[in-house]
Amino acid sequence: MGSNKIKSMYVCSECGWESSKWVGKCQGCGSWNTMQEEIRNTAAKSTASSKIGIVSVQGVYAPPVAMRDIDTRNEERYKTNLKEFDRVLGGGIVKGSLVLLGGDPGIGKSTILLQVCNRLGNMLKILYVSGEESKRQIKLRADRLEVNCDNLYVVTETDIEIIAQIIKNENPDLVIIDSIQTMNLNELSSSPGSVTQVRECTNLLMKTAKSLEISVIIVGHVNKDGAIAGPKVLEHIVDAVLHFEGDKQMSYRILRAVKNRYGSTNEIGVFQMTNDGLSEVENPSMMLLSGRPKNVSGTCVACAMEGSRPILAEIQGLVTNSGFGNPRRMSTGFDYNRMNLILAVLEKRAGYFFSNADTYINVVGGLRLDEPAVDLAVAMSLVSSLKDTAILENALAFGEIGLAGEIRGVSQASARISEAIRLGFSKIVLPYQNLKNIKKENYPDAELVGVRNIRDAFRAMTENK
Ligand code: TYD
Ligand code: MG
């Protein structure tokens, strides 16, 4: 072991980029004033995990295994039967996996995890480690959520080495760490929540969990930019990254996989915060469309695919005369630059003029829609507001808008049509290209209108034949 060498490093709190000198601007991610000094004891660091006897001793190593001999058949999963949660993880928590659950403070991370514990706690032994709340607070919340299971144990501790020792002694099946920002490795002189602490604590947890095949769910708070503190640093260590998001004023919450080594990253889970915890929303479209105004200009329903599931959402557009100077543009739930592009196409290719108008776009329900198939509905709500002409109540549109003003085909058109019909829409405006490949007689309950350009689409959306 080398001599104890103390040196000072500067680490970016956003992305983990390191420098031996202080700089004003991080060269990793370009943020200003994010470099923090951390005192490193280089010798101590290398002993941190060997101390608990998990890393293999020098000279002993696992021999290489032939690829065809590696067993992948039954990757064991713990199903919570909280369908929306399982779906996002690709069918349950994989045994021995490390999952990071990120989200704003107060969004409901502790709540959902306690509910997950409740579902699993009669089958598995679970250790709930909290560095944020007292045992009493946890118990009060558990009572409120009607948590009632035999094998759920609570530890309030922040020293990660002690926690690793407890994990080794107790050998649970699942460990919850709430939250990683409160955990602390004593050897490091930096404060809890700093990049080094968060990274080293996660590393230690990973080594402990992987060697004992224990699943770990780590809670990480998100900082103001929507990145988990020391974000990139953590995201590549763990097997899956879930984001829990939603408008705190509104009751629904969306769980989204950002990274998943054991499944797709497209799926979302939808929940609603109620007085007794989070309840699953199995029919998100219905919820998102409830309270939709009837016969008002500037609103159009879109159909977006979230993973394998089509979701309908209302898009509202507002176009008003701007007084003078630069017009205001604002977009919530839809990409701002994409909205500007659509406005440009509407002006240049379809002859709808917005240059003297303030324009606003809002996706109702706090959902973020990034799929190009939503373009047409965004354009429709803007034109509808500009012309002050309401879109037919039973009509819905999907399609991508190209720079030449053409409506381009999108994927999974039939899944979208079926969902629209299921929710009672009887006029569906879609790209002509998609319609060509669809048998109209399969959908006797709806009128399918294939369109090639924006003007045709608007006519179809506003005029009854
Ligand atoms: P919490 O899980 O503590 O958030 P996090 O761990 O992400 O910081 O959730 C806190 C919020 O949830 C709090 O504002 C109260 C609300 N809540 C309910 O509305 N109903 C409930 O049954 C519970 C337990 C919490
Ligand atoms: Mg919490």
Coordinates of C-alpha atoms and ligand atoms in Angstrom, one line a residue:
M1 CA 0.0 0.0 0.0
G2 CA 1.4 3.4 -0.9
S3 CA 1.9 6.2 1.6
N4 CA -1.0 8.3 2.6
K5 CA -1.1 11.0 0.0
I6 CA -3.4 13.9 0.5
K7 CA -4.2 15.9 -2.5
S8 CA -6.8 18.4 -3.4
M9 CA -9.0 17.9 -6.5
Y10 CA -11.8 19.9 -8.1
V11 CA -14.9 18.0 -9.1
C12 CA -17.9 19.2 -11.1
S13 CA -21.1 18.7 -9.0
E14 CA -23.1 18.3 -12.2
C15 CA -21.2 15.8 -14.2
G16 CA -18.2 14.6 -12.1
W17 CA -15.5 16.0 -14.4
E18 CA -12.3 16.4 -12.5
S19 CA -9.4 18.9 -12.6
S20 CA -6.4 19.4 -10.4
K21 CA -6.8 23.2 -10.7
W22 CA -9.9 25.3 -10.0
V23 CA -11.6 26.5 -13.1
G24 CA -14.8 28.6 -13.5
K25 CA -16.3 26.6 -16.3
C26 CA -16.5 22.8 -16.3
Q27 CA -15.0 21.4 -19.4
G28 CA -17.0 18.2 -19.1
C29 CA -20.5 19.7 -19.3
G30 CA -19.9 23.4 -19.7
S31 CA -21.6 24.5 -16.5
W32 CA -20.3 27.5 -14.7
N33 CA -19.3 27.6 -11.0
T34 CA -19.9 24.0 -10.3
M35 CA -16.3 23.0 -9.5
Q36 CA -16.0 22.0 -5.8
E37 CA -12.8 21.3 -3.9
E38 CA -12.5 17.8 -2.5
I39 CA -9.6 16.5 -0.4
R40 CA -8.5 13.1 -1.5
N41 CA -6.6 10.6 0.5
T42 CA -5.4 8.4 -2.3
A43 CA -4.1 5.6 -0.2
A44 CA -7.2 5.2 1.9
K45 CA -9.5 5.2 -1.1
S46 CA -8.2 1.9 -2.5
T47 CA -8.8 0.1 0.8
A48 CA -12.4 1.2 1.2
S49 CA -13.9 -1.8 -0.3
S50 CA -11.2 -4.4 0.4
K51 CA -11.8 -3.7 4.1
I52 CA -15.2 -5.5 4.1
G53 CA -13.5 -8.5 2.4
I54 CA -15.5 -8.5 -0.8
V55 CA -13.0 -7.8 -3.6
S56 CA -11.0 -10.8 -4.6
V57 CA -7.6 -11.1 -3.1
Q58 CA -4.6 -10.7 -5.3
G59 CA -3.9 -13.7 -7.4
V60 CA -7.4 -15.2 -7.0
Y61 CA -9.7 -14.4 -9.9
A62 CA -12.6 -15.8 -11.7
P63 CA -11.4 -17.7 -14.8
P64 CA -12.7 -16.5 -18.2
V65 CA -15.9 -18.3 -19.3
A66 CA -16.8 -19.3 -22.8
M67 CA -19.7 -17.1 -24.1
R68 CA -21.8 -20.1 -25.0
D69 CA -21.5 -21.5 -21.5
I70 CA -22.9 -18.4 -19.7
D71 CA -26.2 -19.2 -18.3
T72 CA -28.9 -16.5 -19.0
R73 CA -32.0 -18.6 -19.0
N74 CA -33.7 -17.7 -15.8
E75 CA -32.9 -14.2 -14.8
E76 CA -34.9 -14.2 -11.7
R77 CA -37.2 -11.3 -11.2
Y78 CA -39.2 -10.2 -8.1
K79 CA -42.7 -9.2 -9.3
T80 CA -44.3 -6.5 -7.2
N81 CA -47.7 -6.9 -8.8
L82 CA -47.7 -3.2 -8.9
K83 CA -48.2 -3.4 -12.7
E84 CA -47.1 0.1 -13.6
F85 CA -43.9 -0.4 -11.6
D86 CA -43.1 -3.8 -13.0
R87 CA -43.7 -2.7 -16.5
V88 CA -41.2 0.1 -16.3
L89 CA -38.5 -2.3 -15.0
G90 CA -39.3 -4.8 -17.8
G91 CA -41.2 -7.2 -15.6
G92 CA -40.1 -6.8 -12.0
I93 CA -36.9 -6.2 -10.1
V94 CA -34.1 -8.4 -11.4
K95 CA -32.3 -10.3 -8.6
G96 CA -29.0 -8.8 -7.9
S97 CA -29.6 -5.6 -9.8
L98 CA -28.8 -2.1 -8.8
V99 CA -31.6 0.4 -9.6
L100 CA -31.4 4.2 -9.2
L101 CA -34.7 6.0 -8.6
G102 CA -34.4 9.7 -9.1
G103 CA -36.9 12.5 -8.7
D104 CA -37.6 15.9 -7.1
P105 CA -37.8 16.0 -3.4
G106 CA -41.4 15.4 -2.3
I107 CA -42.5 13.7 -5.5
G108 CA -43.2 10.4 -3.8
K109 CA -40.1 8.3 -4.0
S110 CA -40.2 7.1 -0.4
T111 CA -43.9 6.4 -0.8
I112 CA -43.7 4.3 -3.8
L113 CA -40.8 2.3 -2.4
L114 CA -42.6 1.6 0.8
Q115 CA -45.5 0.3 -1.3
V116 CA -43.2 -1.9 -3.3
C117 CA -41.8 -3.2 0.0
N118 CA -45.3 -3.9 1.2
R119 CA -46.0 -6.0 -2.0
L120 CA -42.8 -8.0 -1.6
G121 CA -42.3 -8.1 2.1
N122 CA -44.1 -11.3 2.6
M123 CA -42.0 -13.2 0.2
L124 CA -38.6 -11.5 0.5
K125 CA -36.5 -10.2 3.3
I126 CA -36.2 -6.5 2.8
L127 CA -33.9 -3.9 4.5
Y128 CA -35.1 -0.3 4.3
V129 CA -32.2 2.0 5.1
S130 CA -33.2 5.6 5.7
G131 CA -30.8 8.4 6.2
E132 CA -33.5 11.0 6.0
E133 CA -36.2 10.1 8.4
S134 CA -36.5 8.6 11.9
K135 CA -37.9 5.1 12.5
R136 CA -41.0 6.8 13.9
Q137 CA -41.6 8.9 10.8
I138 CA -41.2 5.8 8.7
K139 CA -43.6 3.9 10.8
L140 CA -46.2 6.6 10.6
R141 CA -46.0 6.7 6.9
A142 CA -46.1 2.9 6.7
D143 CA -49.3 2.9 8.8
R144 CA -50.8 5.5 6.5
L145 CA -50.0 3.3 3.6
E146 CA -51.3 0.2 5.4
V147 CA -48.0 -1.5 5.1
N148 CA -48.3 -4.9 6.8
C149 CA -45.7 -7.5 6.2
D150 CA -43.4 -9.7 8.2
N151 CA -40.1 -9.3 6.6
L152 CA -39.5 -5.6 6.3
Y153 CA -36.7 -4.3 8.5
V154 CA -35.8 -0.6 9.0
V155 CA -32.4 0.8 9.6
T156 CA -31.7 4.5 10.2
E157 CA -28.0 4.9 9.5
T158 CA -25.9 7.0 7.2
D159 CA -22.4 5.4 7.5
I160 CA -22.2 3.3 4.4
E161 CA -19.6 0.9 5.7
I162 CA -21.8 0.0 8.6
I163 CA -24.7 -0.4 6.2
A164 CA -22.6 -2.8 4.0
Q165 CA -21.8 -4.7 7.2
I166 CA -25.4 -5.0 8.1
I167 CA -26.2 -6.2 4.6
K168 CA -23.6 -8.9 4.9
N169 CA -24.8 -10.0 8.3
E170 CA -28.5 -9.9 7.5
N171 CA -28.3 -11.1 3.9
P172 CA -31.7 -9.6 2.8
D173 CA -33.1 -10.1 -0.8
L174 CA -33.7 -6.5 -1.4
V175 CA -32.2 -3.3 0.1
I176 CA -33.6 0.2 -0.2
I177 CA -31.3 3.1 0.3
D178 CA -33.2 6.3 0.9
S179 CA -31.3 8.4 -0.2
I180 CA -27.8 8.2 -1.5
Q181 CA -27.2 11.9 -0.9
T182 CA -27.4 11.3 2.9
M183 CA -24.9 8.4 2.8
N184 CA -21.4 8.9 3.9
L185 CA -18.0 7.1 3.7
N186 CA -16.0 8.2 6.6
E187 CA -12.6 8.0 4.9
L188 CA -13.5 10.6 2.5
S189 CA -13.3 14.1 3.8
S190 CA -15.9 15.6 1.5
S191 CA -19.4 16.2 2.8
P192 CA -22.4 13.8 2.1
G193 CA -24.0 14.5 -1.2
S194 CA -20.8 15.5 -2.9
V195 CA -19.8 13.8 -6.2
T196 CA -17.1 11.7 -4.6
Q197 CA -19.2 10.6 -1.7
V198 CA -22.2 9.7 -3.9
R199 CA -20.0 7.8 -6.3
E200 CA -17.9 5.9 -3.7
C201 CA -21.0 5.0 -1.6
T202 CA -22.7 3.6 -4.7
N203 CA -19.6 1.7 -5.7
L204 CA -19.4 0.1 -2.3
L205 CA -23.1 -0.8 -2.4
M206 CA -22.7 -2.2 -5.9
K207 CA -19.8 -4.5 -4.8
T208 CA -21.7 -5.6 -1.8
A209 CA -24.9 -6.3 -3.7
K210 CA -23.3 -8.0 -6.7
S211 CA -21.2 -10.3 -4.6
L212 CA -24.2 -11.4 -2.6
E213 CA -26.8 -11.2 -5.4
I214 CA -28.9 -8.7 -3.5
S215 CA -31.1 -6.3 -5.3
V216 CA -30.6 -2.7 -4.3
I217 CA -32.8 0.3 -5.0
I218 CA -31.1 3.6 -4.5
V219 CA -33.0 6.9 -4.1
G220 CA -31.3 9.9 -5.6
H221 CA -32.6 13.4 -5.3
V222 CA -32.5 15.5 -8.5
N223 CA -31.0 18.9 -8.5
K224 CA -32.5 22.0 -10.2
D225 CA -31.4 21.0 -13.7
G226 CA -33.2 17.7 -13.5
A227 CA -30.0 15.7 -13.1
I228 CA -29.3 13.5 -10.1
A229 CA -26.5 15.0 -8.1
G230 CA -23.3 13.6 -9.6
P231 CA -25.6 12.3 -12.3
K232 CA -23.5 10.8 -15.0
V233 CA -21.2 9.3 -12.3
L234 CA -24.1 7.3 -10.9
E235 CA -25.9 6.5 -14.1
H236 CA -23.2 4.4 -15.5
I237 CA -22.6 2.4 -12.3
V238 CA -26.2 1.2 -11.9
D239 CA -28.2 -1.3 -14.0
A240 CA -31.3 0.8 -14.3
V241 CA -32.2 4.4 -13.9
L242 CA -35.8 5.4 -13.2
H243 CA -37.1 8.9 -13.0
F244 CA -40.2 9.7 -11.0
E245 CA -41.7 12.9 -12.4
G246 CA -44.9 14.9 -12.4
D247 CA -46.3 18.2 -11.5
K248 CA -46.4 18.5 -7.7
Q249 CA -49.5 20.5 -7.9
M250 CA -51.3 17.8 -9.8
S251 CA -51.8 14.4 -8.5
Y252 CA -50.4 12.2 -11.1
R253 CA -46.9 10.9 -11.3
I254 CA -45.0 9.2 -14.1
L255 CA -42.3 6.6 -13.7
R256 CA -40.0 6.4 -16.6
A257 CA -36.9 4.2 -17.3
V258 CA -34.0 6.3 -18.6
K259 CA -31.6 3.4 -18.7
N260 CA -32.4 -0.3 -18.3
R261 CA -30.0 -3.1 -18.8
Y262 CA -32.8 -5.6 -18.4
G263 CA -35.5 -4.2 -20.5
S264 CA -36.7 -1.4 -22.8
T265 CA -36.4 2.2 -21.8
N266 CA -39.6 3.3 -23.5
E267 CA -42.2 2.2 -21.0
I268 CA -43.8 4.5 -18.6
G269 CA -45.8 3.8 -15.5
V270 CA -48.6 6.2 -14.4
F271 CA -49.7 6.7 -10.8
Q272 CA -51.9 9.0 -8.9
M273 CA -51.1 10.3 -5.5
T274 CA -54.0 9.8 -3.1
N275 CA -54.6 10.2 0.6
D276 CA -53.4 6.6 1.1
G277 CA -50.4 6.5 -1.2
L278 CA -49.9 6.1 -4.9
S279 CA -52.5 4.2 -6.9
E280 CA -51.9 2.8 -10.3
V281 CA -53.6 4.4 -13.3
E282 CA -54.3 1.7 -15.8
N283 CA -56.1 3.9 -18.2
P284 CA -53.9 7.0 -18.5
S285 CA -55.6 8.3 -21.7
M286 CA -59.0 8.5 -19.9
M287 CA -57.4 10.4 -17.1
L288 CA -55.5 12.8 -19.3
L289 CA -58.6 13.6 -21.4
S290 CA -61.0 14.1 -18.5
G291 CA -62.1 17.7 -18.2
R292 CA -61.4 18.5 -21.9
P293 CA -63.2 21.6 -22.9
K294 CA -65.8 21.1 -25.6
N295 CA -66.2 23.3 -28.7
V296 CA -63.4 25.6 -27.8
S297 CA -60.7 26.6 -30.3
G298 CA -57.1 25.8 -29.7
T299 CA -57.3 22.3 -28.4
C300 CA -56.5 19.1 -30.3
V301 CA -56.0 15.5 -29.1
A302 CA -52.8 13.7 -30.0
C303 CA -51.9 10.1 -29.8
A304 CA -48.3 9.3 -28.8
M305 CA -46.7 5.9 -28.2
E306 CA -45.0 5.5 -24.8
G307 CA -43.2 2.3 -25.2
S308 CA -45.7 -0.3 -26.3
R309 CA -48.7 1.7 -25.1
P310 CA -50.5 4.4 -27.0
I311 CA -51.5 7.4 -24.9
L312 CA -53.9 10.1 -25.8
A313 CA -53.3 13.6 -24.5
E314 CA -54.8 17.0 -25.1
I315 CA -52.6 19.7 -26.6
Q316 CA -53.6 23.2 -26.1
G317 CA -52.4 26.1 -28.2
L318 CA -53.0 29.8 -27.7
V319 CA -52.3 32.4 -30.3
T320 CA -52.7 36.1 -29.4
N321 CA -51.7 39.4 -31.0
S322 CA -48.4 40.5 -29.5
G323 CA -48.3 44.2 -28.7
F324 CA -44.9 45.2 -30.1
G325 CA -41.4 43.9 -30.2
N326 CA -40.5 40.2 -30.4
P327 CA -43.5 37.9 -30.1
R328 CA -43.5 35.6 -27.1
R329 CA -43.2 31.8 -27.6
M330 CA -43.7 29.3 -24.8
S331 CA -44.0 25.6 -24.7
T332 CA -44.7 23.2 -21.9
G333 CA -44.5 19.5 -22.3
F334 CA -43.4 19.8 -25.9
D335 CA -39.9 20.6 -27.3
Y336 CA -39.6 24.4 -27.7
N337 CA -37.4 24.3 -30.8
R338 CA -39.8 21.7 -32.4
M339 CA -42.7 24.1 -31.8
N340 CA -40.7 26.9 -33.5
L341 CA -40.0 24.6 -36.4
I342 CA -43.7 23.8 -36.8
L343 CA -44.6 27.5 -36.7
A344 CA -42.1 28.1 -39.5
V345 CA -43.5 25.3 -41.6
L346 CA -47.1 26.6 -41.0
E347 CA -46.1 30.1 -42.2
K348 CA -43.9 29.1 -45.2
R349 CA -45.7 26.1 -46.5
A350 CA -49.3 26.4 -45.4
G351 CA -49.8 30.2 -45.3
Y352 CA -50.8 30.6 -41.7
F353 CA -49.1 33.6 -40.3
F354 CA -47.8 33.8 -36.7
S355 CA -45.0 36.3 -36.9
N356 CA -47.0 39.0 -35.1
A357 CA -48.5 36.7 -32.6
D358 CA -47.6 35.3 -29.2
T359 CA -47.9 31.6 -29.2
Y360 CA -48.2 29.1 -26.4
I361 CA -48.3 25.3 -26.3
N362 CA -49.3 23.2 -23.4
V363 CA -49.6 19.5 -23.1
V364 CA -52.4 19.0 -20.5
G365 CA -51.6 16.8 -17.5
G366 CA -47.9 17.5 -17.1
L367 CA -46.9 14.9 -19.6
R368 CA -43.9 15.4 -21.9
L369 CA -44.4 14.3 -25.5
D370 CA -41.3 14.1 -27.6
E371 CA -42.5 11.9 -30.4
P372 CA -42.7 13.4 -33.9
A373 CA -46.1 11.8 -34.3
V374 CA -47.4 14.6 -32.0
D375 CA -46.5 17.3 -34.6
L376 CA -49.8 17.3 -36.4
A377 CA -51.8 17.8 -33.2
V378 CA -49.6 20.7 -32.2
A379 CA -50.0 22.3 -35.6
M380 CA -53.8 21.7 -35.4
S381 CA -54.2 23.4 -32.0
L382 CA -52.1 26.4 -33.2
V383 CA -54.1 26.8 -36.4
S384 CA -57.3 26.3 -34.5
S385 CA -56.5 29.1 -32.1
L386 CA -55.3 31.4 -34.9
K387 CA -58.5 30.9 -36.9
D388 CA -60.6 30.7 -33.8
T389 CA -62.2 27.6 -35.2
A390 CA -62.9 24.7 -32.9
I391 CA -61.7 21.2 -33.8
L392 CA -64.4 18.6 -34.0
E393 CA -65.0 17.1 -30.6
N394 CA -64.7 13.5 -31.8
A395 CA -61.6 14.1 -33.9
L396 CA -58.0 13.3 -33.3
A397 CA -54.8 13.6 -35.3
F398 CA -51.4 12.1 -35.4
G399 CA -48.5 12.5 -37.9
E400 CA -45.1 13.9 -38.3
I401 CA -44.7 17.3 -40.1
G402 CA -41.8 17.5 -42.6
L403 CA -40.0 20.7 -43.6
A404 CA -41.7 20.8 -46.9
G405 CA -45.1 20.9 -45.1
E406 CA -45.8 17.3 -45.9
I407 CA -47.4 14.9 -43.4
R408 CA -45.1 11.9 -42.9
G409 CA -46.0 8.5 -41.9
V410 CA -45.4 7.3 -38.3
S411 CA -44.9 3.9 -36.7
Q412 CA -47.6 1.7 -35.1
A413 CA -50.5 3.5 -36.7
S414 CA -53.0 0.7 -36.0
A415 CA -52.2 0.6 -32.3
R416 CA -52.9 4.4 -32.2
I417 CA -56.2 4.0 -34.1
S418 CA -57.4 1.3 -31.8
E419 CA -56.7 3.3 -28.7
A420 CA -58.5 6.3 -30.2
I421 CA -61.5 4.3 -31.0
R422 CA -61.5 2.7 -27.6
L423 CA -61.8 6.1 -26.1
G424 CA -64.6 7.1 -28.3
F425 CA -63.0 9.1 -31.1
S426 CA -64.8 8.5 -34.4
K427 CA -62.8 10.7 -36.8
I428 CA -59.1 10.0 -37.0
V429 CA -56.8 12.1 -39.2
L430 CA -53.6 10.4 -40.0
P431 CA -50.8 10.5 -42.6
Y432 CA -51.9 9.3 -46.1
Q433 CA -49.0 6.9 -46.2
N434 CA -50.2 5.2 -43.1
L435 CA -53.7 4.9 -44.3
K436 CA -52.6 3.2 -47.5
N437 CA -51.4 0.2 -45.4
I438 CA -54.5 0.0 -43.2
K439 CA -57.6 -2.0 -43.9
K440 CA -60.5 0.5 -43.3
E441 CA -63.0 -2.3 -42.9
N442 CA -61.2 -3.3 -39.7
Y443 CA -62.4 -0.1 -38.1
P444 CA -66.1 0.2 -38.9
D445 CA -66.7 2.5 -36.0
A446 CA -64.4 5.3 -37.2
E447 CA -63.9 7.5 -40.2
L448 CA -60.2 7.4 -41.1
V449 CA -59.0 10.3 -43.1
G450 CA -55.5 10.2 -44.8
V451 CA -53.9 13.6 -45.3
R452 CA -50.9 14.8 -47.3
N453 CA -50.6 18.4 -46.1
I454 CA -51.5 20.7 -43.2
R455 CA -54.3 22.5 -45.0
D456 CA -56.1 19.2 -45.8
A457 CA -55.6 18.1 -42.2
F458 CA -57.1 21.2 -40.8
R459 CA -60.1 21.0 -43.1
A460 CA -60.7 17.4 -42.1
M461 CA -60.4 18.3 -38.4
T462 CA -62.9 21.1 -38.5
E463 CA -65.5 20.2 -41.2
N464 CA -68.1 17.5 -41.0
K465 CA -68.4 15.8 -44.3
Ligands
TYD1 P1 -42.4 11.3 -0.3 O1 -42.6 9.9 -0.7 O2 -42.0 11.6 1.1 O3 -41.4 12.0 -1.3 P2 -39.9 11.9 -1.6 O4 -39.4 10.6 -0.9 O5 -39.8 11.7 -3.1 O6 -39.2 13.1 -1.1 O7 -43.8 12.0 -0.7 C1 -44.1 13.1 0.0 C2 -45.4 13.7 -0.6 O8 -46.4 12.8 -0.8 C3 -45.9 14.6 0.5 O9 -46.0 15.9 -0.1 C4 -47.2 14.1 0.9 C5 -47.6 13.2 -0.2 N1 -48.3 12.0 0.2 C6 -49.7 11.9 -0.1 O10 -50.3 12.7 -0.7 N2 -50.3 10.7 0.3 C7 -49.7 9.7 1.0 O11 -50.3 8.7 1.3 C8 -48.3 9.9 1.3 C9 -47.6 8.8 2.1 C10 -47.7 11.0 0.9
MG2 MG -38.2 10.6 0.8

